[in-house]
PDB file of C-alpha atoms in Angstrom:
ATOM      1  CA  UNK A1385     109.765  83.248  94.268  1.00 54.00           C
ATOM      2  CA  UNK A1386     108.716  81.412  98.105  1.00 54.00           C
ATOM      3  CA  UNK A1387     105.578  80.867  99.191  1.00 53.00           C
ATOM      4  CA  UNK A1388     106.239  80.664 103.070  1.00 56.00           C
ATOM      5  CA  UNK A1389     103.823  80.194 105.990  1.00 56.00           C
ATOM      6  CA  UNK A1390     104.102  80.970 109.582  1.00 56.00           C
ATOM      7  CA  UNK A1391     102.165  79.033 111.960  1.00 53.00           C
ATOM      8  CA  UNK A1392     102.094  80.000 116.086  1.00 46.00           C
ATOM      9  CA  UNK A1393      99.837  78.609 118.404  1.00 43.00           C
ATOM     10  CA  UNK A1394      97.819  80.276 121.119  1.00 40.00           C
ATOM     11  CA  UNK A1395      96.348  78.547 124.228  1.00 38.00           C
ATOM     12  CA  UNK A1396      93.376  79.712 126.115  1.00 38.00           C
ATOM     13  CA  UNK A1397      95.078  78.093 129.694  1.00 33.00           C
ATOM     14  CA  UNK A1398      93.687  80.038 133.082  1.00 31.00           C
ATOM     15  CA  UNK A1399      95.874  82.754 133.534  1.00 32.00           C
ATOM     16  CA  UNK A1400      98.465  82.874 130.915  1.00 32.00           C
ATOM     17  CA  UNK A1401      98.505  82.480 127.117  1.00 32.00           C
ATOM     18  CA  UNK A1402     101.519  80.681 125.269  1.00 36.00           C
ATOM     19  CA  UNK A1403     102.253  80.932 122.018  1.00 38.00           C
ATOM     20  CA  UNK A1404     104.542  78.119 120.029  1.00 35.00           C
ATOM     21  CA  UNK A1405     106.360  78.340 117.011  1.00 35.00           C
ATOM     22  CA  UNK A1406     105.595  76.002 114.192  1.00 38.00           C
ATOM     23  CA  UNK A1407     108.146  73.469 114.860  1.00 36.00           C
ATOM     24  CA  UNK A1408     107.742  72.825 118.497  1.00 36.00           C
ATOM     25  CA  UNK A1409     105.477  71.290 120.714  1.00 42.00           C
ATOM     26  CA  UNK A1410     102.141  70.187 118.664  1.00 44.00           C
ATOM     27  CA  UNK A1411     100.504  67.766 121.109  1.00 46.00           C
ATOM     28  CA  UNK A1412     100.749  70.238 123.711  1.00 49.00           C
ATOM     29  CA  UNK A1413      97.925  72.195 121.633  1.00 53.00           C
ATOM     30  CA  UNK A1414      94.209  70.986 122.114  1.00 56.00           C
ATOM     31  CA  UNK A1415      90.691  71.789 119.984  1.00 60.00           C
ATOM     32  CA  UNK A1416      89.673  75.283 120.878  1.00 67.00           C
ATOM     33  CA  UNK A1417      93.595  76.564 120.304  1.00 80.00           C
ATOM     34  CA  UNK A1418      93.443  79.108 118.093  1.00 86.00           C
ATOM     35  CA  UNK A1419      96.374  79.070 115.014  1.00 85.00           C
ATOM     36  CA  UNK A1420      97.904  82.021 113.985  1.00 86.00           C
ATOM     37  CA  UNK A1421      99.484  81.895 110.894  1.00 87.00           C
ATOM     38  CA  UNK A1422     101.546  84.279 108.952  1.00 88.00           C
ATOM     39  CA  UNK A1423     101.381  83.968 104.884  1.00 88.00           C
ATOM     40  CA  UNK A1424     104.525  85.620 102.930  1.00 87.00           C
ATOM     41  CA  UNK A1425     105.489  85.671  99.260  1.00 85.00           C
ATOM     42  CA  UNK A1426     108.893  86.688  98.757  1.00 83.00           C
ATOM     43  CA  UNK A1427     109.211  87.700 102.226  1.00 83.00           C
ATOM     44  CA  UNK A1428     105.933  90.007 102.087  1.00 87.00           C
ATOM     45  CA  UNK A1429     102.588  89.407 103.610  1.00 88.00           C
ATOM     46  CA  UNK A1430      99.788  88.109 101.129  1.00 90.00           C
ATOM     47  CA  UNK A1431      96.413  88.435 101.235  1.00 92.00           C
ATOM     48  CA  UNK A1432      95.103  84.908  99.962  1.00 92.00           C
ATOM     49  CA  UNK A1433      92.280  82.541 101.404  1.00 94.00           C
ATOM     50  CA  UNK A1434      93.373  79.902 103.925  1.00 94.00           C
ATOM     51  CA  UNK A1435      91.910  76.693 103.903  1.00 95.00           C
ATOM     52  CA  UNK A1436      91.904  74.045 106.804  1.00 95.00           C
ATOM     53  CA  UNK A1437      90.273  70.852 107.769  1.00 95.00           C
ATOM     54  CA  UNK A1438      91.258  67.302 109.857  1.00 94.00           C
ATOM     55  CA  UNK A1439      91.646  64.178 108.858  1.00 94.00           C
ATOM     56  CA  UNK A1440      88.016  62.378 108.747  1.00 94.00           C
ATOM     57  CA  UNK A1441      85.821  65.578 108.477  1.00 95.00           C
ATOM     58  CA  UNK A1442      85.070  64.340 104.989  1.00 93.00           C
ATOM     59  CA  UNK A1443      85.225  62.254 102.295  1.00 94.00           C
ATOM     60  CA  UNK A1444      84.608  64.454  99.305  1.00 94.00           C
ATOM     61  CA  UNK A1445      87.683  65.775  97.616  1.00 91.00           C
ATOM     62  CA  UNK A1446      88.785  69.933  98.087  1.00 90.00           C
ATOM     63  CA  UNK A1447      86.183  69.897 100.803  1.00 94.00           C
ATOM     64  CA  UNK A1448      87.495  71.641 104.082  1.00 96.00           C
ATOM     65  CA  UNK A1449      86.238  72.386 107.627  1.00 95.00           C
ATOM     66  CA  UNK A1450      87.583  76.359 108.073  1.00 94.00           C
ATOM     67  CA  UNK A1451      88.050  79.077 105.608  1.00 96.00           C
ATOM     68  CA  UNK A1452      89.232  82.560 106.686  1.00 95.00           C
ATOM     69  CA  UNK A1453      91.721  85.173 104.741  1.00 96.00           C
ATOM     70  CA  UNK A1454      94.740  87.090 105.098  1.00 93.00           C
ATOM     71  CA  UNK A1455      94.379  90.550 107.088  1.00 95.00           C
ATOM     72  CA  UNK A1456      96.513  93.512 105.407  1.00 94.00           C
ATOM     73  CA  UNK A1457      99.640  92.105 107.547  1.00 93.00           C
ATOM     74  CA  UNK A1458      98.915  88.335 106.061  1.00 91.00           C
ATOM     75  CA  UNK A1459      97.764  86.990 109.671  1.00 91.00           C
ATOM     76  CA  UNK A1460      95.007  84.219 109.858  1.00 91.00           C
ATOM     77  CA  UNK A1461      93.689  83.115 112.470  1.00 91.00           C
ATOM     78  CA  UNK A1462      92.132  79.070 112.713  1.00 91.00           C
ATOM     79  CA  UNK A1463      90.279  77.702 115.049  1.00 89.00           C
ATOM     80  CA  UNK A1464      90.690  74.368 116.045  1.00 89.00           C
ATOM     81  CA  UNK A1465      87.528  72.770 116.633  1.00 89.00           C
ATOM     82  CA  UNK A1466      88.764  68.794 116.826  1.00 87.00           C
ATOM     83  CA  UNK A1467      91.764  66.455 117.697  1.00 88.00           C
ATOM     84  CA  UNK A1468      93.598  64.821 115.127  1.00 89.00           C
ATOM     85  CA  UNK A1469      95.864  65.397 112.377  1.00 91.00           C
ATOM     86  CA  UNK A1470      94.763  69.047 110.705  1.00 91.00           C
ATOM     87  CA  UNK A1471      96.126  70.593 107.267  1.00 92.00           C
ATOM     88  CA  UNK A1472      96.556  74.479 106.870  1.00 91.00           C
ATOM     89  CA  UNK A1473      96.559  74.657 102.745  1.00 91.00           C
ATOM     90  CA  UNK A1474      97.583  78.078 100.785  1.00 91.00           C
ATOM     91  CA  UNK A1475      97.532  79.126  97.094  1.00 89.00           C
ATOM     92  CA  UNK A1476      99.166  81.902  95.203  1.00 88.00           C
ATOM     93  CA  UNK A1477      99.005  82.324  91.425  1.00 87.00           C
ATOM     94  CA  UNK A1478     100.839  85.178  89.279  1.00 85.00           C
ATOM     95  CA  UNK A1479      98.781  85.068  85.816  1.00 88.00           C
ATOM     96  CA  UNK A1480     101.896  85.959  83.178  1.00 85.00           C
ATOM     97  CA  UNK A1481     101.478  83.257  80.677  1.00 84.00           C
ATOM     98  CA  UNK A1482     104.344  82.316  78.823  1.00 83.00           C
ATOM     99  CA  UNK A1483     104.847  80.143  76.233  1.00 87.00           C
ATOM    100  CA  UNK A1484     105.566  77.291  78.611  1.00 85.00           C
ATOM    101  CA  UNK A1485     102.473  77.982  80.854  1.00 83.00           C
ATOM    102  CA  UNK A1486      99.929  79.620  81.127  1.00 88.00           C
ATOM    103  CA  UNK A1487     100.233  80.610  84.955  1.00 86.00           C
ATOM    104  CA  UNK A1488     102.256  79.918  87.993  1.00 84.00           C
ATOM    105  CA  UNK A1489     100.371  78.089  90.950  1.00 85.00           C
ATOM    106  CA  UNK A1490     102.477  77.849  94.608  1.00 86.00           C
ATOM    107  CA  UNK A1491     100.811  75.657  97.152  1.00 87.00           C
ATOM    108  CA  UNK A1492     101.952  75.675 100.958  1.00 87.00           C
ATOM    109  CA  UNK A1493     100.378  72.935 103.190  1.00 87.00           C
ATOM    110  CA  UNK A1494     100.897  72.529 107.272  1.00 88.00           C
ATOM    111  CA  UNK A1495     100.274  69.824 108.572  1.00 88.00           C
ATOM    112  CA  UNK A1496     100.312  68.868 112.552  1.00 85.00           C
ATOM    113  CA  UNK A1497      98.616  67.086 115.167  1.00 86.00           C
ATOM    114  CA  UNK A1498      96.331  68.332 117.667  1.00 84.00           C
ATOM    115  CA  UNK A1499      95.695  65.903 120.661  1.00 80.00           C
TER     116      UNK A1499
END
């Protein structure tokens, strides 16, 4: 079983919008970028919540500054609101308890710099 997550960037620039893969260019991105990410389980899309915040937006614990879901494809789409270092965070569970445990729980977590 994989949890994977796709992450491309779009820019709002005057008359052209780029989009980035995950592993290149983060500090070319700046708050009011949009992230579009792409949530797969075993290589099919998953509808699941996605969760993201920035480092200093709070100090209580599982607290996070965006929330969206999945669309039937398993795009979401975050706005980034702030510079700093953000974290994209999603969770799949599959409820067949065995006699080891009594569910399986896959996290995925992105995190990248926005300047």
């Amino acid at each position: 079983m994989c949890l994977r997550v796709f992450v491309a960037f779009s820019f709002r620039l005057k008359k052209s919008c780029y989009k980035y893969a995950a592993h290149t260019g983060f500090g070319r991105s700046s708050p009011k970028s949009v992230i579009i990410s792409k949530i797969l389980f075993d290589g099919k899309p998953l509808s699941t919540n996605v969760y993201a915040t920035f480092d200093g937006f709070t100090e209580n614990p599982n607290t996070y500054a965006y929330f969206t879901e999945t669309d039937e494809q398993g795009t979401a789409k975050v706005k980034i609101t702030h510079p700093g270092t953000w974290m994209l965070r999603v969770q799949h569970e599959i409820n067949d308890a065995t006699e080891n445990y009594d569910k399986h729980v896959m996290r995925a977590v992105f995190v990248f710099g926005i300047n």
